[in-house]
Amino acid sequence: LRQSPLRLSAVQQYQVESARCRRGHQHGSHLAKGSCVRHLEERRRAKWLIQDFEETVPVVTRPNRGLHWLALGAALKVLDALPAHRLTPTVVNNGWDCTDMNKAFPEFSAVSVRRLCHGPLNRIAFEVRSDAKAMRHIAQVGIARVPDDPSLPLSNAVLWTSAGDVLHLRSDEDEGGQLEVLEGSRRAASQRLRDWCHGAPTWLEGEPFANRLCLEIDLHAGRVSLSISDWGLDPIILSVPALQIQDADYPWYPIVSLTGEGQEARLVDFQVRSLM
């Protein structure tokens, strides 16, 4: 039996949308499975347990639903209807542009479901995209301590902006030490103020208006490593002493701020590394 033109049109529309989704997120789909975003340590030393029984070996786990989002601002929505979106839901700014960066949270921000672990090394990989035809706006990724009342500002946050700035925002300036650059990339990051450095890699600057951003966070040591495209590629390592302060009521979460309409982001990997 032949399908009716109306039914055929609906099927074709779904197929076209699914194909577009696969093309746009094919790279990220592999990342979500851990085949491409795996750290160099995983790829080179996968047989440690067989080769040497006496040495300690790293154990990498990926928390359940670690790529999902818990809280969203009013300007954002989650795309999770299509199969390609379900493993790594995409957050999209389909609302409006942010004209005041001080109001990026909570209206233009999304927070991950899973909190960071204190002790093991946390590795987070974001994939951020923007519309090539849209006006350029600064996006932000990083980690933050989120207050229970969303109307309040972030109590503590370390943010990497698309303009190449790294900011340490906190309500108490005397809590912990200052943000400090330990190692720079080819374009060495420079200290501007106590809680601001400039010279980190920029992103969303040109074609294809999509970047993978890799962050390594060690809360116990108070260090954050930033690299673009892949793990350990010319990273910038920062000392953030405030990360060492434990507060059960205010854990650290991955966060993203999309301040321009048409920007979208998703978590493509969330690893917790420990030694055994």
PDB file of N, CA and C in Angstrom, residues 88-170:
ATOM      1  N   THR A  88      23.154  13.000  25.611  1.00  0.00           N
ATOM      2  CA  THR A  88      23.780  14.278  25.969  1.00  0.00           C
ATOM      3  C   THR A  88      22.811  15.405  25.617  1.00  0.00           C
ATOM      4  N   PRO A  89      21.847  15.696  26.494  1.00  0.00           N
ATOM      5  CA  PRO A  89      20.871  16.753  26.204  1.00  0.00           C
ATOM      6  C   PRO A  89      21.551  18.093  25.933  1.00  0.00           C
ATOM      7  N   THR A  90      21.009  18.806  24.956  1.00  0.00           N
ATOM      8  CA  THR A  90      21.566  20.091  24.540  1.00  0.00           C
ATOM      9  C   THR A  90      20.755  21.229  25.133  1.00  0.00           C
ATOM     10  N   VAL A  91      21.460  22.212  25.700  1.00  0.00           N
ATOM     11  CA  VAL A  91      20.825  23.414  26.235  1.00  0.00           C
ATOM     12  C   VAL A  91      20.930  24.515  25.178  1.00  0.00           C
ATOM     13  N   VAL A  92      19.820  25.165  24.871  1.00  0.00           N
ATOM     14  CA  VAL A  92      19.770  26.174  23.817  1.00  0.00           C
ATOM     15  C   VAL A  92      19.185  27.464  24.372  1.00  0.00           C
ATOM     16  N   ASN A  93      19.781  28.580  23.958  1.00  0.00           N
ATOM     17  CA  ASN A  93      19.198  29.886  24.266  1.00  0.00           C
ATOM     18  C   ASN A  93      18.262  30.252  23.128  1.00  0.00           C
ATOM     19  N   ASN A  94      17.001  30.010  23.334  1.00  0.00           N
ATOM     20  CA  ASN A  94      15.974  30.375  22.353  1.00  0.00           C
ATOM     21  C   ASN A  94      15.145  31.538  22.848  1.00  0.00           C
ATOM     22  N   GLY A  95      15.653  32.246  23.839  1.00  0.00           N
ATOM     23  CA  GLY A  95      14.887  33.322  24.438  1.00  0.00           C
ATOM     24  C   GLY A  95      15.308  34.684  23.948  1.00  0.00           C
ATOM     25  N   TRP A  96      16.384  35.227  24.528  1.00  0.00           N
ATOM     26  CA  TRP A  96      16.785  36.592  24.202  1.00  0.00           C
ATOM     27  C   TRP A  96      18.251  36.771  24.559  1.00  0.00           C
ATOM     28  N   ASP A  97      18.813  37.893  24.145  1.00  0.00           N
ATOM     29  CA  ASP A  97      20.211  38.201  24.426  1.00  0.00           C
ATOM     30  C   ASP A  97      20.357  38.828  25.807  1.00  0.00           C
ATOM     31  N   CYS A  98      21.490  38.546  26.429  1.00  0.00           N
ATOM     32  CA  CYS A  98      21.805  39.124  27.732  1.00  0.00           C
ATOM     33  C   CYS A  98      22.572  40.426  27.523  1.00  0.00           C
ATOM     34  N   THR A  99      22.087  41.494  28.082  1.00  0.00           N
ATOM     35  CA  THR A  99      22.727  42.806  27.930  1.00  0.00           C
ATOM     36  C   THR A  99      23.538  43.200  29.160  1.00  0.00           C
ATOM     37  N   ASP A 100      23.482  42.396  30.204  1.00  0.00           N
ATOM     38  CA  ASP A 100      24.224  42.688  31.430  1.00  0.00           C
ATOM     39  C   ASP A 100      24.816  41.377  31.939  1.00  0.00           C
ATOM     40  N   MET A 101      26.154  41.238  31.849  1.00  0.00           N
ATOM     41  CA  MET A 101      26.795  39.985  32.237  1.00  0.00           C
ATOM     42  C   MET A 101      26.617  39.684  33.719  1.00  0.00           C
ATOM     43  N   ASN A 102      26.329  40.681  34.519  1.00  0.00           N
ATOM     44  CA  ASN A 102      26.083  40.442  35.937  1.00  0.00           C
ATOM     45  C   ASN A 102      24.789  39.663  36.166  1.00  0.00           C
ATOM     46  N   LYS A 103      23.934  39.619  35.138  1.00  0.00           N
ATOM     47  CA  LYS A 103      22.666  38.910  35.245  1.00  0.00           C
ATOM     48  C   LYS A 103      22.674  37.607  34.455  1.00  0.00           C
ATOM     49  N   ALA A 104      23.871  37.146  34.074  1.00  0.00           N
ATOM     50  CA  ALA A 104      23.959  35.884  33.335  1.00  0.00           C
ATOM     51  C   ALA A 104      23.451  34.713  34.174  1.00  0.00           C
ATOM     52  N   PHE A 105      23.635  34.794  35.481  1.00  0.00           N
ATOM     53  CA  PHE A 105      23.047  33.806  36.388  1.00  0.00           C
ATOM     54  C   PHE A 105      21.927  34.471  37.177  1.00  0.00           C
ATOM     55  N   PRO A 106      20.771  33.828  37.283  1.00  0.00           N
ATOM     56  CA  PRO A 106      20.441  32.492  36.793  1.00  0.00           C
ATOM     57  C   PRO A 106      19.722  32.473  35.442  1.00  0.00           C
ATOM     58  N   GLU A 107      19.381  33.631  34.894  1.00  0.00           N
ATOM     59  CA  GLU A 107      18.482  33.687  33.744  1.00  0.00           C
ATOM     60  C   GLU A 107      19.036  32.985  32.506  1.00  0.00           C
ATOM     61  N   PHE A 108      20.367  33.036  32.318  1.00  0.00           N
ATOM     62  CA  PHE A 108      20.969  32.503  31.094  1.00  0.00           C
ATOM     63  C   PHE A 108      21.908  31.331  31.389  1.00  0.00           C
ATOM     64  N   SER A 109      21.737  30.678  32.519  1.00  0.00           N
ATOM     65  CA  SER A 109      22.681  29.644  32.950  1.00  0.00           C
ATOM     66  C   SER A 109      21.990  28.298  33.147  1.00  0.00           C
ATOM     67  N   ALA A 110      22.785  27.238  32.996  1.00  0.00           N
ATOM     68  CA  ALA A 110      22.320  25.871  33.254  1.00  0.00           C
ATOM     69  C   ALA A 110      23.353  25.176  34.128  1.00  0.00           C
ATOM     70  N   VAL A 111      22.863  24.341  35.054  1.00  0.00           N
ATOM     71  CA  VAL A 111      23.707  23.648  36.011  1.00  0.00           C
ATOM     72  C   VAL A 111      23.541  22.146  35.832  1.00  0.00           C
ATOM     73  N   SER A 112      24.647  21.419  35.924  1.00  0.00           N
ATOM     74  CA  SER A 112      24.623  19.973  35.742  1.00  0.00           C
ATOM     75  C   SER A 112      23.923  19.271  36.904  1.00  0.00           C
ATOM     76  N   VAL A 113      23.475  18.046  36.644  1.00  0.00           N
ATOM     77  CA  VAL A 113      22.851  17.234  37.683  1.00  0.00           C
ATOM     78  C   VAL A 113      23.870  16.792  38.724  1.00  0.00           C
ATOM     79  N   ARG A 114      25.071  16.419  38.275  1.00  0.00           N
ATOM     80  CA  ARG A 114      26.066  15.824  39.158  1.00  0.00           C
ATOM     81  C   ARG A 114      27.024  16.864  39.729  1.00  0.00           C
ATOM     82  N   ARG A 115      27.291  16.756  41.005  1.00  0.00           N
ATOM     83  CA  ARG A 115      28.255  17.632  41.660  1.00  0.00           C
ATOM     84  C   ARG A 115      29.661  17.079  41.491  1.00  0.00           C
ATOM     85  N   LEU A 116      30.657  17.918  41.707  1.00  0.00           N
ATOM     86  CA  LEU A 116      32.046  17.496  41.648  1.00  0.00           C
ATOM     87  C   LEU A 116      32.428  16.772  42.936  1.00  0.00           C
ATOM     88  N   CYS A 117      33.398  15.878  42.827  1.00  0.00           N
ATOM     89  CA  CYS A 117      33.866  15.107  43.974  1.00  0.00           C
ATOM     90  C   CYS A 117      35.110  15.759  44.567  1.00  0.00           C
ATOM     91  N   HIS A 118      35.166  15.821  45.884  1.00  0.00           N
ATOM     92  CA  HIS A 118      36.326  16.373  46.581  1.00  0.00           C
ATOM     93  C   HIS A 118      37.274  15.229  46.914  1.00  0.00           C
ATOM     94  N   GLY A 119      38.455  15.243  46.327  1.00  0.00           N
ATOM     95  CA  GLY A 119      39.426  14.159  46.494  1.00  0.00           C
ATOM     96  C   GLY A 119      39.882  13.645  45.149  1.00  0.00           C
ATOM     97  N   PRO A 120      38.998  12.953  44.393  1.00  0.00           N
ATOM     98  CA  PRO A 120      39.384  12.531  43.050  1.00  0.00           C
ATOM     99  C   PRO A 120      39.500  13.724  42.094  1.00  0.00           C
ATOM    100  N   LEU A 121      40.103  13.464  40.947  1.00  0.00           N
ATOM    101  CA  LEU A 121      40.223  14.478  39.905  1.00  0.00           C
ATOM    102  C   LEU A 121      38.965  14.457  39.047  1.00  0.00           C
ATOM    103  N   ASN A 122      38.363  15.613  38.831  1.00  0.00           N
ATOM    104  CA  ASN A 122      37.158  15.734  38.010  1.00  0.00           C
ATOM    105  C   ASN A 122      37.531  16.260  36.633  1.00  0.00           C
ATOM    106  N   ARG A 123      37.055  15.588  35.595  1.00  0.00           N
ATOM    107  CA  ARG A 123      37.293  16.009  34.217  1.00  0.00           C
ATOM    108  C   ARG A 123      35.954  16.252  33.535  1.00  0.00           C
ATOM    109  N   ILE A 124      35.791  17.445  32.992  1.00  0.00           N
ATOM    110  CA  ILE A 124      34.530  17.840  32.369  1.00  0.00           C
ATOM    111  C   ILE A 124      34.822  18.329  30.956  1.00  0.00           C
ATOM    112  N   ALA A 125      34.025  17.872  30.004  1.00  0.00           N
ATOM    113  CA  ALA A 125      34.170  18.327  28.620  1.00  0.00           C
ATOM    114  C   ALA A 125      32.845  18.921  28.150  1.00  0.00           C
ATOM    115  N   PHE A 126      32.878  20.189  27.753  1.00  0.00           N
ATOM    116  CA  PHE A 126      31.721  20.876  27.191  1.00  0.00           C
ATOM    117  C   PHE A 126      31.871  20.942  25.672  1.00  0.00           C
ATOM    118  N   GLU A 127      30.746  20.958  24.984  1.00  0.00           N
ATOM    119  CA  GLU A 127      30.719  21.298  23.564  1.00  0.00           C
ATOM    120  C   GLU A 127      29.780  22.494  23.408  1.00  0.00           C
ATOM    121  N   VAL A 128      30.313  23.596  22.913  1.00  0.00           N
ATOM    122  CA  VAL A 128      29.548  24.839  22.809  1.00  0.00           C
ATOM    123  C   VAL A 128      29.492  25.255  21.346  1.00  0.00           C
ATOM    124  N   ARG A 129      28.320  25.683  20.910  1.00  0.00           N
ATOM    125  CA  ARG A 129      28.110  26.125  19.532  1.00  0.00           C
ATOM    126  C   ARG A 129      27.391  27.474  19.525  1.00  0.00           C
ATOM    127  N   SER A 130      27.517  28.177  18.416  1.00  0.00           N
ATOM    128  CA  SER A 130      26.769  29.423  18.245  1.00  0.00           C
ATOM    129  C   SER A 130      26.322  29.539  16.798  1.00  0.00           C
ATOM    130  N   ASP A 131      25.313  30.357  16.579  1.00  0.00           N
ATOM    131  CA  ASP A 131      24.790  30.606  15.240  1.00  0.00           C
ATOM    132  C   ASP A 131      25.716  31.588  14.535  1.00  0.00           C
ATOM    133  N   ALA A 132      26.205  31.190  13.360  1.00  0.00           N
ATOM    134  CA  ALA A 132      27.153  32.040  12.637  1.00  0.00           C
ATOM    135  C   ALA A 132      26.539  33.377  12.231  1.00  0.00           C
ATOM    136  N   LYS A 133      25.220  33.425  12.075  1.00  0.00           N
ATOM    137  CA  LYS A 133      24.557  34.647  11.624  1.00  0.00           C
ATOM    138  C   LYS A 133      24.136  35.550  12.785  1.00  0.00           C
ATOM    139  N   ALA A 134      24.236  35.040  13.997  1.00  0.00           N
ATOM    140  CA  ALA A 134      23.783  35.817  15.150  1.00  0.00           C
ATOM    141  C   ALA A 134      24.882  36.772  15.617  1.00  0.00           C
ATOM    142  N   MET A 135      24.471  37.797  16.338  1.00  0.00           N
ATOM    143  CA  MET A 135      25.432  38.730  16.923  1.00  0.00           C
ATOM    144  C   MET A 135      26.263  38.009  17.983  1.00  0.00           C
ATOM    145  N   ARG A 136      27.545  38.323  18.030  1.00  0.00           N
ATOM    146  CA  ARG A 136      28.439  37.644  18.954  1.00  0.00           C
ATOM    147  C   ARG A 136      28.188  38.096  20.395  1.00  0.00           C
ATOM    148  N   HIS A 137      28.083  37.109  21.273  1.00  0.00           N
ATOM    149  CA  HIS A 137      27.927  37.364  22.706  1.00  0.00           C
ATOM    150  C   HIS A 137      28.875  36.445  23.458  1.00  0.00           C
ATOM    151  N   ILE A 138      29.302  36.887  24.612  1.00  0.00           N
ATOM    152  CA  ILE A 138      30.247  36.116  25.418  1.00  0.00           C
ATOM    153  C   ILE A 138      29.516  34.976  26.127  1.00  0.00           C
ATOM    154  N   ALA A 139      30.009  33.759  25.932  1.00  0.00           N
ATOM    155  CA  ALA A 139      29.505  32.594  26.653  1.00  0.00           C
ATOM    156  C   ALA A 139      30.513  32.220  27.742  1.00  0.00           C
ATOM    157  N   GLN A 140      30.062  31.438  28.716  1.00  0.00           N
ATOM    158  CA  GLN A 140      30.909  31.072  29.846  1.00  0.00           C
ATOM    159  C   GLN A 140      30.699  29.611  30.210  1.00  0.00           C
ATOM    160  N   VAL A 141      31.778  28.922  30.545  1.00  0.00           N
ATOM    161  CA  VAL A 141      31.704  27.580  31.117  1.00  0.00           C
ATOM    162  C   VAL A 141      32.578  27.569  32.367  1.00  0.00           C
ATOM    163  N   GLY A 142      32.308  26.619  33.259  1.00  0.00           N
ATOM    164  CA  GLY A 142      33.122  26.540  34.461  1.00  0.00           C
ATOM    165  C   GLY A 142      32.436  25.737  35.538  1.00  0.00           C
ATOM    166  N   ILE A 143      32.738  26.074  36.778  1.00  0.00           N
ATOM    167  CA  ILE A 143      32.158  25.406  37.938  1.00  0.00           C
ATOM    168  C   ILE A 143      31.676  26.478  38.909  1.00  0.00           C
ATOM    169  N   ALA A 144      30.674  26.121  39.704  1.00  0.00           N
ATOM    170  CA  ALA A 144      30.095  27.122  40.600  1.00  0.00           C
ATOM    171  C   ALA A 144      29.455  26.448  41.798  1.00  0.00           C
ATOM    172  N   ARG A 145      29.439  27.188  42.906  1.00  0.00           N
ATOM    173  CA  ARG A 145      28.636  26.823  44.063  1.00  0.00           C
ATOM    174  C   ARG A 145      27.310  27.546  43.950  1.00  0.00           C
ATOM    175  N   VAL A 146      26.246  26.798  43.796  1.00  0.00           N
ATOM    176  CA  VAL A 146      24.947  27.370  43.474  1.00  0.00           C
ATOM    177  C   VAL A 146      24.136  27.556  44.750  1.00  0.00           C
ATOM    178  N   PRO A 147      23.595  28.739  44.990  1.00  0.00           N
ATOM    179  CA  PRO A 147      22.762  28.961  46.185  1.00  0.00           C
ATOM    180  C   PRO A 147      21.411  28.289  46.051  1.00  0.00           C
ATOM    181  N   ASP A 148      20.782  28.045  47.186  1.00  0.00           N
ATOM    182  CA  ASP A 148      19.450  27.443  47.177  1.00  0.00           C
ATOM    183  C   ASP A 148      18.416  28.396  46.586  1.00  0.00           C
ATOM    184  N   ASP A 149      18.593  29.674  46.807  1.00  0.00           N
ATOM    185  CA  ASP A 149      17.682  30.688  46.271  1.00  0.00           C
ATOM    186  C   ASP A 149      18.245  31.195  44.944  1.00  0.00           C
ATOM    187  N   PRO A 150      17.600  30.876  43.812  1.00  0.00           N
ATOM    188  CA  PRO A 150      18.150  31.265  42.515  1.00  0.00           C
ATOM    189  C   PRO A 150      18.179  32.770  42.273  1.00  0.00           C
ATOM    190  N   SER A 151      17.474  33.536  43.107  1.00  0.00           N
ATOM    191  CA  SER A 151      17.505  34.989  42.935  1.00  0.00           C
ATOM    192  C   SER A 151      18.803  35.591  43.468  1.00  0.00           C
ATOM    193  N   LEU A 152      19.554  34.800  44.260  1.00  0.00           N
ATOM    194  CA  LEU A 152      20.809  35.283  44.814  1.00  0.00           C
ATOM    195  C   LEU A 152      21.946  35.075  43.819  1.00  0.00           C
ATOM    196  N   PRO A 153      22.987  35.888  43.875  1.00  0.00           N
ATOM    197  CA  PRO A 153      24.143  35.691  42.992  1.00  0.00           C
ATOM    198  C   PRO A 153      24.913  34.440  43.388  1.00  0.00           C
ATOM    199  N   LEU A 154      25.803  33.985  42.510  1.00  0.00           N
ATOM    200  CA  LEU A 154      26.630  32.825  42.810  1.00  0.00           C
ATOM    201  C   LEU A 154      27.518  33.131  44.014  1.00  0.00           C
ATOM    202  N   SER A 155      27.563  32.199  44.955  1.00  0.00           N
ATOM    203  CA  SER A 155      28.411  32.415  46.119  1.00  0.00           C
ATOM    204  C   SER A 155      29.878  32.224  45.780  1.00  0.00           C
ATOM    205  N   ASN A 156      30.173  31.400  44.773  1.00  0.00           N
ATOM    206  CA  ASN A 156      31.545  31.143  44.369  1.00  0.00           C
ATOM    207  C   ASN A 156      31.523  30.506  42.988  1.00  0.00           C
ATOM    208  N   ALA A 157      32.364  30.965  42.094  1.00  0.00           N
ATOM    209  CA  ALA A 157      32.386  30.413  40.741  1.00  0.00           C
ATOM    210  C   ALA A 157      33.729  30.686  40.088  1.00  0.00           C
ATOM    211  N   VAL A 158      34.178  29.740  39.262  1.00  0.00           N
ATOM    212  CA  VAL A 158      35.358  29.903  38.413  1.00  0.00           C
ATOM    213  C   VAL A 158      34.876  29.736  36.973  1.00  0.00           C
ATOM    214  N   LEU A 159      34.959  30.801  36.193  1.00  0.00           N
ATOM    215  CA  LEU A 159      34.361  30.832  34.860  1.00  0.00           C
ATOM    216  C   LEU A 159      35.414  31.133  33.801  1.00  0.00           C
ATOM    217  N   TRP A 160      35.316  30.409  32.685  1.00  0.00           N
ATOM    218  CA  TRP A 160      36.174  30.599  31.508  1.00  0.00           C
ATOM    219  C   TRP A 160      35.290  31.174  30.407  1.00  0.00           C
ATOM    220  N   THR A 161      35.559  32.398  29.983  1.00  0.00           N
ATOM    221  CA  THR A 161      34.708  33.061  29.002  1.00  0.00           C
ATOM    222  C   THR A 161      35.234  32.831  27.595  1.00  0.00           C
ATOM    223  N   SER A 162      34.355  32.994  26.611  1.00  0.00           N
ATOM    224  CA  SER A 162      34.751  32.828  25.205  1.00  0.00           C
ATOM    225  C   SER A 162      35.705  33.911  24.736  1.00  0.00           C
ATOM    226  N   ALA A 163      35.858  34.986  25.518  1.00  0.00           N
ATOM    227  CA  ALA A 163      36.786  36.057  25.174  1.00  0.00           C
ATOM    228  C   ALA A 163      38.200  35.785  25.690  1.00  0.00           C
ATOM    229  N   GLY A 164      38.401  34.648  26.381  1.00  0.00           N
ATOM    230  CA  GLY A 164      39.728  34.302  26.871  1.00  0.00           C
ATOM    231  C   GLY A 164      40.020  34.785  28.273  1.00  0.00           C
ATOM    232  N   ASP A 165      38.996  35.165  29.022  1.00  0.00           N
ATOM    233  CA  ASP A 165      39.180  35.579  30.413  1.00  0.00           C
ATOM    234  C   ASP A 165      38.837  34.421  31.350  1.00  0.00           C
ATOM    235  N   VAL A 166      39.518  34.370  32.475  1.00  0.00           N
ATOM    236  CA  VAL A 166      39.180  33.441  33.551  1.00  0.00           C
ATOM    237  C   VAL A 166      38.871  34.278  34.785  1.00  0.00           C
ATOM    238  N   LEU A 167      37.676  34.098  35.321  1.00  0.00           N
ATOM    239  CA  LEU A 167      37.198  34.911  36.439  1.00  0.00           C
ATOM    240  C   LEU A 167      36.908  34.030  37.644  1.00  0.00           C
ATOM    241  N   HIS A 168      37.246  34.550  38.812  1.00  0.00           N
ATOM    242  CA  HIS A 168      36.869  33.898  40.062  1.00  0.00           C
ATOM    243  C   HIS A 168      35.895  34.823  40.780  1.00  0.00           C
ATOM    244  N   LEU A 169      34.615  34.469  40.721  1.00  0.00           N
ATOM    245  CA  LEU A 169      33.577  35.276  41.348  1.00  0.00           C
ATOM    246  C   LEU A 169      33.266  34.699  42.720  1.00  0.00           C
ATOM    247  N   ARG A 170      33.194  35.555  43.723  1.00  0.00           N
ATOM    248  CA  ARG A 170      32.874  35.092  45.069  1.00  0.00           C
ATOM    249  C   ARG A 170      32.257  36.210  45.874  1.00  0.00           C
TER     250      ARG A 170
END
